[in-house]
Structures are given as structure tokens and as C-alpha cells.
CSV table of C-alpha atoms in Angstrom, one decimal:
chain,number,residue,atom,x,y,z
A,1,MET,CA,52.7,97.0,62.7
A,2,LYS,CA,55.0,93.8,63.1
A,3,HIS,CA,58.2,96.1,62.5
A,4,ILE,CA,57.5,98.3,65.1
A,5,GLN,CA,56.6,95.4,67.6
A,6,SER,CA,59.3,93.4,67.4
A,7,LYS,CA,62.4,96.5,66.5
A,8,HIS,CA,60.8,99.1,68.8
A,9,PRO,CA,58.9,97.2,71.7
A,10,LEU,CA,59.0,100.5,74.0
A,11,GLN,CA,57.3,102.5,71.4
A,12,TYR,CA,54.7,99.9,70.6
A,13,ALA,CA,54.0,99.3,74.5
A,14,GLU,CA,53.3,103.4,75.2
A,15,GLN,CA,51.2,103.7,72.2
A,16,LYS,CA,49.2,100.2,72.5
A,17,GLU,CA,48.7,101.4,76.2
A,18,ASN,CA,47.0,104.6,75.2
A,19,ASN,CA,45.3,103.1,72.2
A,20,SER,CA,46.7,105.1,69.5
A,21,PRO,CA,48.8,103.9,66.4
A,22,VAL,CA,52.3,104.5,66.3
A,23,SER,CA,52.6,107.2,63.8
A,24,PRO,CA,56.1,107.3,62.0
A,25,ALA,CA,56.5,111.2,63.6
A,26,THR,CA,56.6,109.9,66.9
A,27,LEU,CA,59.0,107.0,65.5
A,28,SER,CA,61.1,109.4,64.0
A,29,GLN,CA,60.9,111.8,66.9
A,30,SER,CA,62.3,108.7,69.3
A,31,GLN,CA,64.7,107.7,67.4
A,32,ALA,CA,65.7,111.6,66.7
A,33,THR,CA,65.8,111.9,70.4
A,34,SER,CA,68.3,108.5,71.0
A,35,SER,CA,70.5,109.3,68.3
A,36,HIS,CA,70.7,113.1,69.8
A,37,PHE,CA,72.4,111.8,73.3
A,38,ALA,CA,74.5,108.8,71.6
A,39,GLN,CA,74.6,108.1,68.1
A,40,GLN,CA,76.3,104.7,67.6
A,41,THR,CA,78.5,103.5,64.6
A,42,LEU,CA,78.5,100.0,63.3
A,43,PRO,CA,81.3,99.0,65.3
A,44,ASP,CA,80.1,99.9,68.2
A,45,VAL,CA,77.2,97.9,67.9
A,46,PHE,CA,79.1,94.8,67.3
A,47,ALA,CA,81.2,95.5,70.0
A,48,LYS,CA,78.2,95.9,72.5
A,49,LYS,CA,77.0,92.6,71.2
A,50,ASP,CA,80.3,90.8,71.3
A,51,GLY,CA,79.6,91.6,75.3
A,52,TYR,CA,76.8,89.5,75.4
A,53,LYS,CA,78.2,86.6,73.9
A,54,GLU,CA,79.3,83.5,76.1
A,55,GLY,CA,82.8,85.0,77.9
A,56,GLY,CA,81.7,88.6,77.2
A,57,LEU,CA,82.5,90.8,80.1
A,58,LYS,CA,78.4,92.2,79.8
A,59,LYS,CA,77.1,88.4,80.0
A,60,GLN,CA,79.3,87.6,82.9
A,61,GLN,CA,78.5,90.8,84.8
A,62,LEU,CA,74.6,89.7,84.5
A,63,ASP,CA,75.1,85.7,85.0
A,64,LYS,CA,76.8,87.0,88.4
A,65,LEU,CA,74.0,89.2,89.3
A,66,LEU,CA,71.2,86.8,88.3
A,67,ILE,CA,73.1,84.2,90.5
A,68,LYS,CA,72.8,86.8,93.0
A,69,MET,CA,69.5,87.7,93.2
A,70,ILE,CA,68.5,83.7,93.3
A,71,ALA,CA,70.5,83.3,96.1
A,72,THR,CA,69.5,86.5,98.0
A,73,ASP,CA,66.0,85.9,97.5
A,74,LEU,CA,65.9,82.1,97.8
A,75,GLN,CA,64.1,82.3,94.2
A,76,PRO,CA,64.1,78.9,91.9
A,77,ILE,CA,66.9,78.3,89.9
A,78,SER,CA,63.9,77.2,87.4
A,79,ILE,CA,62.9,81.1,87.0
A,80,VAL,CA,65.2,81.5,84.1
A,81,GLU,CA,63.1,79.2,82.2
A,82,ASP,CA,59.9,81.2,82.8
A,83,LYS,CA,58.0,82.7,80.6
A,84,GLY,CA,57.2,86.0,82.1
A,85,PHE,CA,60.7,86.1,84.0
A,86,LYS,CA,62.1,85.8,80.2
A,87,ASN,CA,59.5,88.2,79.2
A,88,PHE,CA,60.9,91.3,81.8
A,89,VAL,CA,64.4,90.8,80.7
A,90,TYR,CA,64.2,91.3,77.5
A,91,GLY,CA,62.2,94.7,78.0
A,92,LEU,CA,65.0,95.5,80.0
A,93,ASP,CA,67.5,94.8,77.6
A,94,PRO,CA,66.7,92.7,74.2
A,95,TRP,CA,70.4,91.7,73.7
A,96,CYS,CA,70.2,89.7,77.4
A,97,VAL,CA,70.0,85.8,77.1
A,98,MET,CA,69.2,83.9,80.0
A,99,PRO,CA,71.5,81.0,81.2
A,100,SER,CA,69.8,77.8,80.8
A,101,ARG,CA,69.0,75.6,83.8
A,102,ARG,CA,71.4,73.2,83.5
A,103,ASP,CA,74.5,76.1,82.8
A,104,MET,CA,73.0,77.6,86.2
A,105,THR,CA,73.6,74.5,88.7
A,106,ARG,CA,76.6,73.3,86.7
A,107,LYS,CA,78.5,76.1,85.7
A,108,TYR,CA,77.8,79.6,87.0
A,109,LEU,CA,76.2,78.7,90.7
A,110,PRO,CA,79.3,76.3,92.0
A,111,ALA,CA,81.7,79.2,90.5
A,112,MET,CA,80.3,81.8,93.0
A,113,TYR,CA,80.1,79.4,95.3
A,114,ASP,CA,83.8,78.4,95.2
A,115,GLU,CA,84.7,82.5,95.2
A,116,ALA,CA,82.9,82.8,97.9
A,117,VAL,CA,84.3,79.8,99.9
A,118,LYS,CA,87.7,81.1,99.0
A,119,GLN,CA,87.0,84.1,101.2
A,120,VAL,CA,85.8,82.8,104.2
A,121,GLN,CA,88.6,80.2,103.8
A,122,GLY,CA,91.2,83.3,104.0
A,123,GLU,CA,89.6,84.5,107.0
A,124,LEU,CA,89.5,81.7,109.0
A,125,ARG,CA,92.9,80.9,108.7
A,126,GLU,CA,93.9,84.2,110.1
A,127,THR,CA,91.8,83.8,112.9
A,128,PRO,CA,93.4,81.9,116.3
A,129,HIS,CA,89.9,81.2,117.4
A,130,VAL,CA,86.5,79.7,116.1
A,131,SER,CA,83.5,78.9,117.8
A,132,LEU,CA,80.4,77.1,116.2
A,133,THR,CA,76.3,76.8,116.3
A,134,THR,CA,75.0,74.5,114.9
A,135,ASP,CA,71.5,72.5,115.0
A,136,LEU,CA,69.5,69.6,113.3
A,137,TRP,CA,66.7,70.5,111.0
A,138,THR,CA,64.3,68.2,108.9
A,139,SER,CA,63.0,70.1,105.7
A,140,ARG,CA,59.1,69.6,104.7
A,141,GLN,CA,60.0,66.8,102.4
A,142,THR,CA,61.6,65.0,105.9
A,143,ARG,CA,65.2,65.2,104.6
A,144,GLY,CA,67.3,65.3,107.6
A,145,PHE,CA,70.2,68.3,107.5
A,146,ILE,CA,72.8,69.6,109.9
A,147,THR,CA,73.7,73.3,109.6
A,148,VAL,CA,76.8,74.6,111.1
A,149,THR,CA,77.7,78.4,111.7
A,150,ALA,CA,81.3,79.7,112.6
A,151,HIS,CA,81.8,82.8,114.3
A,152,TYR,CA,85.2,84.2,114.9
A,153,ILE,CA,86.9,88.0,115.1
A,154,ASN,CA,88.9,88.7,112.0
A,155,SER,CA,92.6,90.4,111.4
A,156,GLU,CA,90.7,93.7,111.8
A,157,TRP,CA,89.0,93.2,115.1
A,158,ASN,CA,85.5,93.1,113.4
A,159,LEU,CA,83.4,90.0,114.8
A,160,LYS,CA,82.1,88.0,111.6
A,161,SER,CA,79.9,84.8,111.3
A,162,ALA,CA,79.8,82.7,108.0
A,163,VAL,CA,77.4,79.5,107.5
A,164,LEU,CA,80.3,76.9,106.6
A,165,GLU,CA,77.7,73.8,105.0
A,166,THR,CA,74.0,73.0,105.4
A,167,ALA,CA,74.8,68.8,105.0
A,168,ARG,CA,72.5,65.8,104.6
A,169,LEU,CA,72.3,63.5,107.2
A,170,LYS,CA,71.5,60.1,105.6
A,171,VAL,CA,72.2,58.4,109.2
A,172,ASP,CA,70.8,57.6,112.2
A,173,HIS,CA,71.0,61.0,114.5
A,174,THR,CA,73.2,59.2,117.1
A,175,ALA,CA,75.7,61.3,118.8
A,176,GLU,CA,78.5,59.3,117.2
A,177,ASN,CA,77.3,60.0,113.5
A,178,ILE,CA,76.5,63.8,114.3
A,179,ALA,CA,80.4,63.9,115.7
A,180,ASP,CA,81.5,62.3,112.7
A,181,GLU,CA,80.2,65.0,110.5
A,182,LEU,CA,80.9,68.0,112.7
A,183,LYS,CA,84.6,66.7,112.5
A,184,ARG,CA,84.1,66.2,108.7
A,185,ILE,CA,82.8,69.9,108.1
A,186,CYS,CA,85.5,70.8,110.5
A,187,THR,CA,88.7,69.0,108.9
A,188,LEU,CA,86.9,70.4,105.1
A,189,TRP,CA,87.6,74.4,106.6
A,190,GLU,CA,90.7,73.5,108.3
A,191,ILE,CA,89.7,74.8,112.0
A,192,LEU,CA,89.1,71.6,113.8
A,193,ASP,CA,92.1,72.9,116.2
A,194,LYS,CA,90.4,76.3,116.3
A,195,VAL,CA,86.9,75.3,117.6
A,196,CYS,CA,87.1,76.9,121.4
A,197,CYS,CA,83.4,76.5,121.9
A,198,ILE,CA,80.1,74.6,120.0
A,199,ILE,CA,76.9,76.0,120.7
A,200,THR,CA,73.8,73.8,120.7
A,201,ASP,CA,70.3,73.0,122.1
A,202,ASN,CA,70.0,71.1,124.9
A,203,ALA,CA,69.2,67.4,122.7
A,204,ALA,CA,71.3,64.6,124.6
A,205,ASN,CA,72.2,63.2,121.3
A,206,ILE,CA,74.0,66.5,120.2
A,207,VAL,CA,75.5,67.2,123.8
A,208,ALA,CA,77.4,63.7,123.5
A,209,ALA,CA,78.4,64.7,120.1
A,210,VAL,CA,80.6,67.6,121.0
A,211,THR,CA,81.7,66.8,124.8
A,212,LYS,CA,82.1,62.8,124.8
A,213,TYR,CA,83.1,62.3,121.1
A,214,MET,CA,84.6,65.7,119.6
A,215,GLN,CA,85.8,66.1,123.5
A,216,ILE,CA,85.4,70.0,122.8
A,217,LYS,CA,83.7,72.5,125.2
A,218,GLN,CA,79.6,72.7,124.8
A,219,GLN,CA,77.2,75.8,125.8
A,220,PRO,CA,73.6,75.5,126.2
A,221,CYS,CA,71.8,77.9,123.8
A,222,PHE,CA,70.5,80.4,126.3
A,223,ALA,CA,67.4,81.1,124.2
A,224,HIS,CA,66.4,77.2,124.1
A,225,THR,CA,67.1,76.9,127.6
A,226,LEU,CA,65.0,80.1,128.3
A,227,ASN,CA,62.1,78.4,126.5
A,228,LEU,CA,62.6,75.0,128.6
A,229,VAL,CA,62.3,77.3,132.1
A,230,VAL,CA,59.1,78.7,130.7
A,231,GLN,CA,57.7,75.3,129.2
A,232,ASP,CA,58.4,73.5,131.9
A,233,SER,CA,56.8,75.9,134.4
A,234,ILE,CA,53.5,76.2,132.4
A,235,LYS,CA,53.4,72.3,132.4
A,236,ASN,CA,53.6,72.1,135.7
A,237,THR,CA,51.3,75.0,136.8
A,238,ASN,CA,48.1,73.2,136.5
A,239,GLU,CA,45.7,76.4,136.5
A,240,ILE,CA,48.2,77.8,134.0
A,241,LYS,CA,47.8,74.8,131.8
A,242,LEU,CA,44.2,74.7,131.9
A,243,SER,CA,44.1,78.5,131.0
A,244,GLN,CA,46.3,78.2,128.2
A,245,GLU,CA,44.5,75.2,127.1
A,246,LYS,CA,41.0,77.2,127.0
A,247,ILE,CA,42.2,80.2,125.0
A,248,LYS,CA,44.1,77.8,122.6
A,249,ARG,CA,40.1,76.5,122.2
A,250,ILE,CA,38.4,79.7,121.7
A,251,VAL,CA,41.3,80.9,119.2
A,252,SER,CA,41.0,77.9,117.3
A,253,PHE,CA,37.1,78.5,117.2
A,254,PHE,CA,37.9,81.9,115.6
A,255,HIS,CA,40.1,80.5,113.4
A,256,HIS,CA,38.0,78.1,111.9
A,257,SER,CA,34.7,80.4,111.8
A,258,VAL,CA,34.2,82.4,109.2
A,259,LYS,CA,31.0,83.7,111.3
A,260,ALA,CA,32.9,84.2,114.4
A,261,THR,CA,35.6,86.0,113.0
A,262,ASP,CA,33.3,88.7,110.7
A,263,LYS,CA,31.6,89.3,114.3
A,264,LEU,CA,34.6,89.5,116.3
A,265,SER,CA,35.4,92.5,113.9
A,266,GLU,CA,32.1,94.0,114.1
A,267,ILE,CA,32.2,94.2,117.8
A,268,GLN,CA,35.7,95.7,117.5
A,269,ASN,CA,34.5,98.6,115.5
A,270,GLN,CA,31.7,99.1,117.6
A,271,ASN,CA,33.8,99.1,120.6
A,272,GLY,CA,36.4,101.5,119.0
A,273,VAL,CA,39.0,98.5,119.3
A,274,GLU,CA,41.6,98.4,116.8
A,275,ARG,CA,41.0,95.1,114.7
A,276,LYS,CA,43.4,92.7,115.8
A,277,LYS,CA,43.6,88.6,114.8
A,278,LEU,CA,43.9,86.4,117.8
A,279,ILE,CA,47.1,84.3,118.2
A,280,MET,CA,47.4,80.9,118.2
A,281,ASP,CA,50.5,79.8,120.2
A,282,VAL,CA,53.3,77.1,118.9
A,283,ASP,CA,54.3,74.2,121.2
A,284,THR,CA,57.6,74.7,120.6
A,285,ARG,CA,57.9,78.3,121.4
A,286,TRP,CA,56.9,79.3,124.6
A,287,ASN,CA,56.9,83.5,124.0
A,288,SER,CA,53.9,82.3,121.4
A,289,THR,CA,52.0,81.6,124.8
A,290,PHE,CA,52.5,84.8,126.2
A,291,TYR,CA,51.6,86.5,122.7
A,292,MET,CA,48.5,84.4,122.3
A,293,MET,CA,47.7,85.6,126.0
A,294,GLU,CA,48.6,89.4,125.7
A,295,ARG,CA,46.5,89.6,122.7
A,296,PHE,CA,43.5,87.4,124.2
A,297,LEU,CA,43.8,90.3,127.2
A,298,GLU,CA,44.1,93.0,124.9
A,299,GLN,CA,40.7,91.8,122.9
A,300,HIS,CA,38.9,90.3,125.9
A,301,GLU,CA,35.8,92.5,126.1
A,302,ALA,CA,35.3,92.2,122.3
A,303,ILE,CA,35.7,88.5,122.3
A,304,THR,CA,33.4,87.7,125.1
A,305,THR,CA,30.9,90.0,123.8
A,306,THR,CA,31.1,88.1,120.3
A,307,LEU,CA,31.0,84.6,122.5
A,308,CYS,CA,27.8,85.4,123.6
A,309,LEU,CA,26.0,86.7,120.9
A,310,LEU,CA,26.9,83.8,119.1
A,311,GLY,CA,25.7,81.5,122.0
A,312,LYS,CA,29.2,80.3,122.9
A,313,SER,CA,29.4,81.5,126.7
A,314,ASN,CA,30.7,78.5,127.6
A,315,MET,CA,33.9,78.8,126.2
A,316,CYS,CA,34.4,82.4,128.4
A,317,LEU,CA,36.7,82.3,130.4
A,318,SER,CA,35.8,83.2,134.2
A,319,SER,CA,36.9,86.4,135.9
A,320,GLU,CA,39.5,84.2,138.5
A,321,GLU,CA,40.7,82.6,134.9
A,322,LEU,CA,41.4,85.8,133.7
A,323,GLU,CA,43.2,86.9,136.8
A,324,VAL,CA,45.3,84.1,136.5
A,325,VAL,CA,46.0,84.8,132.7
A,326,LYS,CA,46.9,88.7,134.0
A,327,GLY,CA,49.5,87.1,136.5
A,328,ALA,CA,50.9,84.9,134.1
A,329,VAL,CA,51.8,87.6,131.4
A,330,LEU,CA,53.1,90.2,133.9
A,331,LEU,CA,55.3,87.5,134.9
A,332,LEU,CA,56.2,86.4,131.8
A,333,GLY,CA,57.0,90.1,130.4
A,334,PRO,CA,61.1,89.9,131.5
A,335,PHE,CA,61.0,86.6,129.5
A,336,GLU,CA,60.0,88.1,126.4
A,337,GLU,CA,62.3,90.6,126.6
A,338,ALA,CA,65.0,88.6,127.3
A,339,THR,CA,64.1,85.9,124.6
A,340,ARG,CA,63.9,89.1,121.9
A,341,GLU,CA,67.5,90.5,123.2
A,342,MET,CA,68.6,87.2,122.6
A,343,SER,CA,66.8,86.6,119.1
A,344,THR,CA,66.9,90.4,117.5
A,345,GLU,CA,70.3,90.8,117.3
A,346,ASN,CA,72.9,89.5,114.8
A,347,PHE,CA,74.8,88.3,117.2
A,348,THR,CA,74.1,88.1,121.4
A,349,SER,CA,77.5,88.0,123.0
A,350,LEU,CA,78.1,85.3,125.8
A,351,SER,CA,78.6,88.0,128.2
A,352,LYS,CA,74.9,88.7,128.5
A,353,VAL,CA,73.8,85.2,130.0
A,354,ILE,CA,75.1,86.0,133.5
A,355,PRO,CA,73.6,89.7,133.9
A,356,ILE,CA,70.2,88.7,132.1
A,357,THR,CA,70.0,85.3,134.1
A,358,ARG,CA,69.9,87.0,137.3
A,359,ALA,CA,67.9,90.1,136.4
A,360,LEU,CA,65.0,87.6,135.2
A,361,GLN,CA,65.4,86.2,139.1
A,362,GLN,CA,65.1,89.9,140.5
A,363,CYS,CA,62.1,90.4,138.5
A,364,ILE,CA,60.4,87.6,139.5
A,365,ASN,CA,61.2,88.3,143.3
A,366,SER,CA,59.8,91.6,143.1
A,367,ASN,CA,56.7,91.1,141.3
A,368,ALA,CA,53.7,90.7,143.2
A,369,HIS,CA,52.3,87.7,141.7
A,370,MET,CA,55.6,86.2,142.6
A,371,ARG,CA,54.2,83.9,145.5
A,372,THR,CA,51.5,82.4,142.8
A,373,GLY,CA,52.0,78.8,142.0
A,374,PHE,CA,53.4,79.7,138.5
A,375,GLY,CA,55.7,82.4,140.3
A,376,THR,CA,57.4,79.7,142.5
A,377,GLU,CA,57.8,77.3,139.8
A,378,LEU,CA,59.0,80.0,137.3
A,379,GLN,CA,61.7,80.4,139.8
A,380,LYS,CA,62.5,77.0,140.5
A,381,GLN,CA,62.6,76.0,137.0
A,382,LEU,CA,65.6,79.3,136.8
A,383,GLN,CA,67.4,77.7,139.9
A,384,LYS,CA,67.4,74.4,138.4
A,385,ARG,CA,69.3,75.2,134.8
A,386,PHE,CA,71.1,78.8,136.1
A,387,ALA,CA,72.3,77.7,139.5
A,388,THR,CA,75.9,77.3,138.8
A,389,VAL,CA,76.2,80.0,135.8
A,390,GLU,CA,78.6,81.9,137.5
A,391,LYS,CA,81.2,78.7,137.9
A,392,VAL,CA,81.1,78.2,134.0
A,393,PHE,CA,84.7,79.4,132.6
A,394,GLN,CA,83.6,80.6,129.4
A,395,LEU,CA,80.7,82.6,130.6
A,396,GLY,CA,82.3,84.1,133.6
A,397,ALA,CA,85.6,85.0,131.0
A,398,ALA,CA,83.0,86.7,128.6
A,399,THR,CA,81.1,88.8,131.1
A,400,LEU,CA,84.5,90.2,132.5
A,401,LEU,CA,86.1,91.0,129.2
A,402,ASP,CA,82.8,92.8,128.7
A,403,VAL,CA,83.8,96.3,129.4
A,404,PRO,CA,80.5,98.5,131.1
A,405,ARG,CA,79.1,100.4,128.0
A,406,GLY,CA,78.2,103.6,128.3
A,407,THR,CA,80.5,104.6,130.7
A,408,ASN,CA,82.7,107.8,131.1
A,409,ASN,CA,85.6,105.2,129.5
A,410,SER,CA,83.6,103.5,127.1
A,411,PRO,CA,80.8,105.7,125.8
A,412,GLY,CA,78.6,103.6,123.3
A,413,ARG,CA,81.6,101.3,122.6
A,414,GLY,CA,81.4,97.6,122.7
A,415,PRO,CA,84.0,95.1,124.4
A,416,ILE,CA,85.7,93.9,121.0
A,417,GLU,CA,86.1,97.8,120.5
A,418,MET,CA,87.3,98.7,123.8
A,419,VAL,CA,90.2,95.5,123.9
A,420,LYS,CA,91.1,96.1,120.6
A,421,MET,CA,92.0,99.9,121.7
A,422,HIS,CA,94.1,98.8,124.9
A,423,SER,CA,95.7,95.8,122.8
A,424,VAL,CA,99.2,97.5,123.3
A,425,LEU,CA,98.9,97.9,127.0
A,426,PHE,CA,97.0,94.6,127.3
A,427,PRO,CA,98.4,91.7,125.1
A,428,LYS,CA,97.2,88.9,127.4
A,429,LEU,CA,93.6,90.3,127.7
A,430,HIS,CA,94.0,91.1,123.8
A,431,ALA,CA,94.4,86.9,123.0
A,432,LEU,CA,91.7,86.4,125.7
A,433,ALA,CA,89.2,88.4,124.0
A,434,LYS,CA,89.5,86.5,120.6
A,435,LYS,CA,88.8,83.6,122.4
A,436,PHE,CA,85.6,84.2,124.8
A,437,LEU,CA,84.3,87.1,123.0
A,438,CYS,CA,83.3,85.2,119.6
A,439,ILE,CA,81.1,82.6,121.5
A,440,PRO,CA,77.3,83.6,121.0
A,441,ALA,CA,75.0,82.9,123.2
A,442,THR,CA,72.5,80.9,121.1
A,443,SER,CA,72.2,78.6,118.4
A,444,VAL,CA,70.0,81.6,116.9
A,445,PRO,CA,72.2,81.9,113.9
A,446,SER,CA,71.8,78.3,112.8
A,447,GLU,CA,68.2,78.1,113.6
A,448,ARG,CA,67.5,81.3,111.3
A,449,LEU,CA,68.8,79.3,108.6
A,450,PHE,CA,65.9,77.3,109.0
A,451,SER,CA,62.9,79.4,108.4
A,452,LYS,CA,65.2,80.4,105.1
A,453,ALA,CA,65.9,76.7,104.1
A,454,GLY,CA,62.1,75.8,103.9
A,455,GLU,CA,61.5,78.8,101.6
A,456,LEU,CA,64.0,77.1,99.7
A,457,ILE,CA,62.7,73.7,99.7
A,458,SER,CA,59.3,74.1,98.6
A,459,HIS,CA,57.1,72.4,96.1
A,460,ARG,CA,58.8,75.0,93.3
A,461,ARG,CA,62.5,73.9,94.5
A,462,SER,CA,61.8,70.3,95.4
A,463,ALA,CA,64.1,68.9,92.8
A,464,LEU,CA,67.3,70.8,94.1
A,465,SER,CA,70.1,68.7,94.9
A,466,ASP,CA,71.6,68.5,98.3
A,467,LYS,CA,75.1,70.1,96.7
A,468,ASN,CA,72.4,72.9,95.5
A,469,ILE,CA,71.0,73.8,98.4
A,470,ASN,CA,74.3,74.0,100.2
A,471,MET,CA,75.8,76.5,98.0
A,472,ILE,CA,72.7,78.9,97.7
A,473,LEU,CA,72.1,79.1,101.4
A,474,PHE,CA,76.1,79.4,101.9
A,475,LEU,CA,75.7,82.4,99.2
A,476,ASN,CA,72.5,83.1,100.9
A,477,LYS,CA,74.1,84.2,104.2
A,478,ASN,CA,78.1,85.0,103.2
A,479,MET,CA,77.8,87.0,99.7
């Protein structure tokens, strides 16, 4: 039995699952079947075994796939030492030997990182213009990092994005220190003289780092600016702020009470309403406030009934407060669509900023709730932050270069493809397109990495060095 278990694990597992012994007939039949398809000679066996040795072709392939899996899924490198994973790999291929964690971090990970770096460097050398998105973030272990992502149009006229570096910032986050770090990264990648624009949030330190110390054009992140428009409008409209806080208390009550949550589910079933969990907003994301209010309105009757049955009728919204929330959701709907448009695409062109901004203003003006305090405040904040949007050169240039889509002359074609098609007729337009159509409207590409970084720098991966964090996040984005 030990021989069968060690030498024929698949047959042993099958028979054990069926609670029946492995008979010699079954074993012979299995061996006969396998030999029918491919009977290996001794040289073949030894040749196969050699492939799994250090430096062997098969081992190189498997080790590369292992690194790709870790980078793609942000698995901890220590997975190679996990007993369950080792058993799984052995079941797939008994010849395969897992590399050590030490070899992974000192040999295989750096080798694949260097290979990917050369590929990105090659493309950056060929492009005349590069735009950057960057932002600062803090890990769960309160370690400060800066991430820089490059955007460019390559020689084949494909729009590309590549994470250049996720660097640890051990100094104070002053404008001068941030500028020094950005210069170091740009110099390392040999693109300092190619950077045409850097997209950041509206924080004073990073804006000064780009404009004052680097003297490069800075473009505020459109999504972040929209967030400020809505957040400031809510803060400055007392009736909306009070309704928001009251809904937050209701949501918090249900989130912290099993009894209340169960009762709400019961009422939802009785009313034939789809069971949905209430949403709590996040202070830094205005659209979470929209989703919280929208879900509250959708489940209002069930929520009110549940609160009354639990003796919490004092928490319910009055009819006047409910109307305020309904009006706010209607006014914020277009802002949610604009934010989703900015955040869902892999790359949102700068050419969309002016059209979306003016469309938002028109939506508010035509809304029946525009004359409310909240509608007036939204219009005021939009005017404050986007009054001169047409006068920003890079915004105007990108908008003009974005050929109208869906017309008879450009059915379904994007601006880059259209410029590429007419490069012989318009050589100067061709050059301008490479400069302005590579600029994204938001710093979302850098921010998206934060959530991935949060997954990476978790409890199981807390021992990762700053160097390994950078390499894994680089591969995750650029492989």
C-alpha cells in the first residue's frame, strides 16, 4: 500500500475516495493505458528529469510561471513554503521542486523585473512625449510611498501606460522632497526632458513640487476636482449635511445590530423587495454618499417599518427630509455618471474634461431642483473650479485633436487612430497628437495601484522589503 501511495498517487487518491482498495488489475490497467499512449525509454526518463534540474528548460519555465502568478494575483512569496501549495504542485507534477523563498526574492523576481524594465525602457526611448500620473499614499503599516505611472503613444500609435516605480518616501512630504524624488525617477528612466505634463491631485505640496521645483505643466486630476465640487457643496448646504448625517446614523445602526439587520431582511421579504445591504459612505469619496442615499431611498419603506417595529421611530426621516434627499440624488446623478466615466476606463483622455464639465453645468441648469440651495451651491462650485477651463492650453488642444466620434468620416474610430490615418496629410497635427493625446484626465491609474498595494502589504506580506514591493507592483501592471 505504501508503494502505491508513493509511486502511484493518482490511483491511490481515486481508490481512497471510492473507499475501495487498489487492485493489481486496476494498477496494471492504468499502467497499460499510459504505456499505450507513450512508452518512455530510460534515456527519455533521464532527459525529462534533467529538465527539472537547476538551469533546465522545464524548471526555468515553471519558475517563470510561478513569479507571474505571484505578481498577477499578489500572492505572498512565502506561498512556496506552504505545505498545502507544495502538495498541490506535487500532485500536478511530482518532478517539480519549488524554489526557496530566498531564491524567489534574490534571483527569480529580480530577473523577471529586469526583463520587464528593459521592455518598457525600449518603448520610452522611442517616444518623444510622456505624461505622468502620480500620488502619495500610506500603507497599513503607516509607510509612505509615491507611485509614478507613465502614459505615452508608442511607435505603432498604441496608447500605453506603464508603472515606473513605487518608491518609499522616508522624508517629510514637502514640495521640495517630492520634486527630488520625481526627478530621480524621471532621470532613472531617461524621460525628464520628455515629460509634457504631470497629473496630480490638488494637494498644495505636490502641485508646488511639479510647478515650482520641476517647472513642468501640472494638470489637476479631474475626478479629484469633481470630488471637491460635490464635497464642498454638501458641506456648505446645511439641509443636505443634516440629512446625510441622519442617514449615516441609520446605516450605522443596522450595520451594528444583528437583530435589526435580520428584521430588515424579514420586512424586505414581506414587501417583495430585493434584499440589499445598506451602504455607508466614505468621507474621501463623494460618490459613496450618492450610493448611500440612493440605496436608502430604494429601501426607505422597509427601513422605516423596521425602525418603527424596533422602537426607533425617532431615527426616521421626516417627509421634508426625504424630499431633500430625493432632490440631492437627482442633482448628483450626472456627477456620478461623470465620475464613473472617468474611473472605469483604463485611460480617460484629457479631451473629455471640457465637454463633461459643460454638460454637468447644463444638467444642473435644466434640473427642476436647481433653484434649491444645493443646486445653487453645485453650480457655484463648478464655476469656481472650472470657470476658465477652456483657457487651459493642454485641455483645449486635446479637445480639438479629439475628432468627433461616430461621424460619417470616423465611424467608431478614436482620435489617435484618426490622426494616425492622416499623418501624411497633417504632419504637424501628427506631432501635436503624440504630445497632447497621451495626457490622461485623472490620476486614477496611480490610485488604482493603491488598492493593489494594500492587498500586497498585508499581514502575510508585511515583511516585504521596499524593493520587492516595487518589483511586484511593477510586474503586476506591466507584464
